[in-house]
Short mmCIF file of C-alpha atoms in Angstrom, two decimals:
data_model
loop_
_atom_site.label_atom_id
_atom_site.label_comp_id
_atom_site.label_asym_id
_atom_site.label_seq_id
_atom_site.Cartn_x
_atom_site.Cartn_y
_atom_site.Cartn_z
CA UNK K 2 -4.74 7.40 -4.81
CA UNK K 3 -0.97 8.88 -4.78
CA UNK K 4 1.50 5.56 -5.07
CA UNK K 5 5.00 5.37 -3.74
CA UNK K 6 6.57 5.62 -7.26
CA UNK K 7 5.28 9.32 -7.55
CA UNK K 8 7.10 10.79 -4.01
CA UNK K 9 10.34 8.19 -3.91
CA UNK K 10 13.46 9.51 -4.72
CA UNK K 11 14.63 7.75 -7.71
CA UNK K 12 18.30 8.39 -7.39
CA UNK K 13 19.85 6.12 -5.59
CA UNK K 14 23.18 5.08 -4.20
CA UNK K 15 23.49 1.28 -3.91
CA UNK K 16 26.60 -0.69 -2.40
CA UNK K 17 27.93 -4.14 -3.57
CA UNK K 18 28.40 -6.99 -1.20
CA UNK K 19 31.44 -7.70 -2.10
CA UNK K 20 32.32 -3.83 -1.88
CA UNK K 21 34.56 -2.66 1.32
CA UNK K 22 32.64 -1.18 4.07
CA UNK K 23 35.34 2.05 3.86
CA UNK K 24 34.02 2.01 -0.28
CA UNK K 25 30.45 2.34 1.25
CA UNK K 26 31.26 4.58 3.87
CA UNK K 27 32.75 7.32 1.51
CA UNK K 28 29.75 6.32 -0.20
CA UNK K 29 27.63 7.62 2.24
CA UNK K 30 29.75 11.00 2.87
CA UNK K 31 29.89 11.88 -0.47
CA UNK K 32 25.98 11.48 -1.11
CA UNK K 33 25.14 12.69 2.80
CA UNK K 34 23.56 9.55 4.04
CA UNK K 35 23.28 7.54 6.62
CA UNK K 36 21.97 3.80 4.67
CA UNK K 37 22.67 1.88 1.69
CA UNK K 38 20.43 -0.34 -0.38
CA UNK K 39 22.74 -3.39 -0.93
CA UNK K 40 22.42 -4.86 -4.70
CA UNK K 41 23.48 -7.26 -6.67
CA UNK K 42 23.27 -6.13 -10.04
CA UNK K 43 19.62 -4.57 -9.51
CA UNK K 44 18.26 -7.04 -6.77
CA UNK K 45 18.14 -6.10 -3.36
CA UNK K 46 19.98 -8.34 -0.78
CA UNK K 47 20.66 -5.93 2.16
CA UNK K 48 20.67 -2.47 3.70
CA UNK K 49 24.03 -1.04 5.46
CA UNK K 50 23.49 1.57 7.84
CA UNK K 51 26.33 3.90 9.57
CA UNK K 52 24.98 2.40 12.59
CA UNK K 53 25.98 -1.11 11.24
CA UNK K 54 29.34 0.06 10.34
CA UNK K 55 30.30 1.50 13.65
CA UNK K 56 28.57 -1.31 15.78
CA UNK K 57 29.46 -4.80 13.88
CA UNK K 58 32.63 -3.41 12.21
CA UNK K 59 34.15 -1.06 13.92
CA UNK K 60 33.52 -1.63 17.27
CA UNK K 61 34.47 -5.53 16.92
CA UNK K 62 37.65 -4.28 15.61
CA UNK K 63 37.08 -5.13 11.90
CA UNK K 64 39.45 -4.18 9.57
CA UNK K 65 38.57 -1.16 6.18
CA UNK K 66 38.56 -3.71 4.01
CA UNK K 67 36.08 -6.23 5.38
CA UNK K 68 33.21 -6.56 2.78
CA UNK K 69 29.68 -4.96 2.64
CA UNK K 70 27.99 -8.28 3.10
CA UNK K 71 30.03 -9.14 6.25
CA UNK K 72 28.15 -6.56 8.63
CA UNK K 73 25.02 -5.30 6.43
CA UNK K 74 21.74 -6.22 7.59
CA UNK K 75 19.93 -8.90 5.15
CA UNK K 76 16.30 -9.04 6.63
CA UNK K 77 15.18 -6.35 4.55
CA UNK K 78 11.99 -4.08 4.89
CA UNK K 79 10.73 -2.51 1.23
CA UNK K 80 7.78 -1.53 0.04
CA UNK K 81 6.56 -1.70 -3.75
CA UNK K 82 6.59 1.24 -6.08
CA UNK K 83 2.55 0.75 -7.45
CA UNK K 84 1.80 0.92 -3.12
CA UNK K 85 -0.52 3.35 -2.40
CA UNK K 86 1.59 6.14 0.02
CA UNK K 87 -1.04 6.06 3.08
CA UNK K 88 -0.81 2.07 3.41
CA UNK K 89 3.12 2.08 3.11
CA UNK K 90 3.21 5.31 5.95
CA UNK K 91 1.13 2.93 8.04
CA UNK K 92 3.68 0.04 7.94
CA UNK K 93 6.81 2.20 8.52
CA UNK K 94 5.06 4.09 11.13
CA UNK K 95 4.12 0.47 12.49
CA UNK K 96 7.68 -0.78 12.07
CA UNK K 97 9.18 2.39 13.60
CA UNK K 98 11.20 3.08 10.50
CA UNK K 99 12.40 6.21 8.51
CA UNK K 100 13.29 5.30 5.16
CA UNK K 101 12.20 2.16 3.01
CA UNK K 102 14.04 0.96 -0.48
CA UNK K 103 11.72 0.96 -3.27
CA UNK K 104 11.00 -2.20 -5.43
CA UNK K 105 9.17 -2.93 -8.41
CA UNK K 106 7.13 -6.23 -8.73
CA UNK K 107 10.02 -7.82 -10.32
CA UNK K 108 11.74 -7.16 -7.16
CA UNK K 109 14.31 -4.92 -8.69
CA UNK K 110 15.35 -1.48 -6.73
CA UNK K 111 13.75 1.59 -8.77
CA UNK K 112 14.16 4.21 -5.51
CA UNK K 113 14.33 4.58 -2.06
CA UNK K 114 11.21 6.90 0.51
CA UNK K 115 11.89 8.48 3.59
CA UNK K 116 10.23 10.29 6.13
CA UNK K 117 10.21 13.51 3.05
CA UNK K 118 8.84 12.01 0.55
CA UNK K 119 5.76 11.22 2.77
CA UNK K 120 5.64 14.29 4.38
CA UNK K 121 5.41 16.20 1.02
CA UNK K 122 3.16 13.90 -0.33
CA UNK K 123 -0.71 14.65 -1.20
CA UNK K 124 -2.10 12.24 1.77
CA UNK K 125 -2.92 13.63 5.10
CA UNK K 126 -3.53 10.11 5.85
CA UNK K 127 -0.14 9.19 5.32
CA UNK K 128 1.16 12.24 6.63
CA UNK K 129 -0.01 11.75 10.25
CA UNK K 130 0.35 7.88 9.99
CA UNK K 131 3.41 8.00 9.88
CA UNK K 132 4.83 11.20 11.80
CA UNK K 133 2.87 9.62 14.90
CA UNK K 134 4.50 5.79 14.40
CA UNK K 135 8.25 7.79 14.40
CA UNK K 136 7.52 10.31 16.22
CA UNK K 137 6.51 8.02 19.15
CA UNK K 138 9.36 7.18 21.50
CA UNK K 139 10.40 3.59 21.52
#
């Protein structure tokens, strides 16, 4: 069994809440991404997408400076980092998502998987799981 801890990526970017949504936004262009684990210290509490930026900050005509926590999304989905790869690909492929933060059982962010971490993974399994759950239009 292959878990999640051996394909995540353990480098991670992670915004504050109280952090400006322009702070996480150069955030994202400087590390090429398009989401954010929110944290405070090392405990999850959100996920900020571009998409969240331009929709519930920018078009609602919020200003730079309004904080992360103001416009990130706080229902989070994660997976743990002991998960075995095929049963997480199932749920994102069932939730129709791309990327997942990582947790440990303490609840603490170790890293974040996406749709490459799977696909180079040892798991046809979890391969095709989850390339048919995104791959399917919604």
């Amino acid at each position: 069994m292959q878990t999640i801890n051996q394909v995540m990526t353990p480098d991670i970017v992670i915004a504050r809440p109280e952090q400006t949504i322009a702070d996480a936004a150069r955030m994202m262009a400087k590390a090429d991404i398009g989401s954010l684990p929110v944290g405070d210290d090392d405990r999850l509490v959100g996920m900020l997408t571009d998409r969240d930026i331009v929709i519930r900050a920018v078009a609602q005509g919020l200003p730079a400076d309004t904080p992360v926590r103001d416009v990130m999304t706080g229902t989070i989905r994660y997976c743990y980092d002991d998960q075995d790869v095929a049963e997480v690909a199932r749920n994102m492929a069932e939730l129709g998502v791309r990327r997942l933060p990582v947790v440990n059982r303490d609840k603490r962010i170790v890293g974040f998987v996406a749709l490459s971490n799977i696909a180079q993974a040892d798991s046809e399994g979890a391969k095709d799981a989850f390339l048919r759950g995104v791959a399917t239009p919604h």
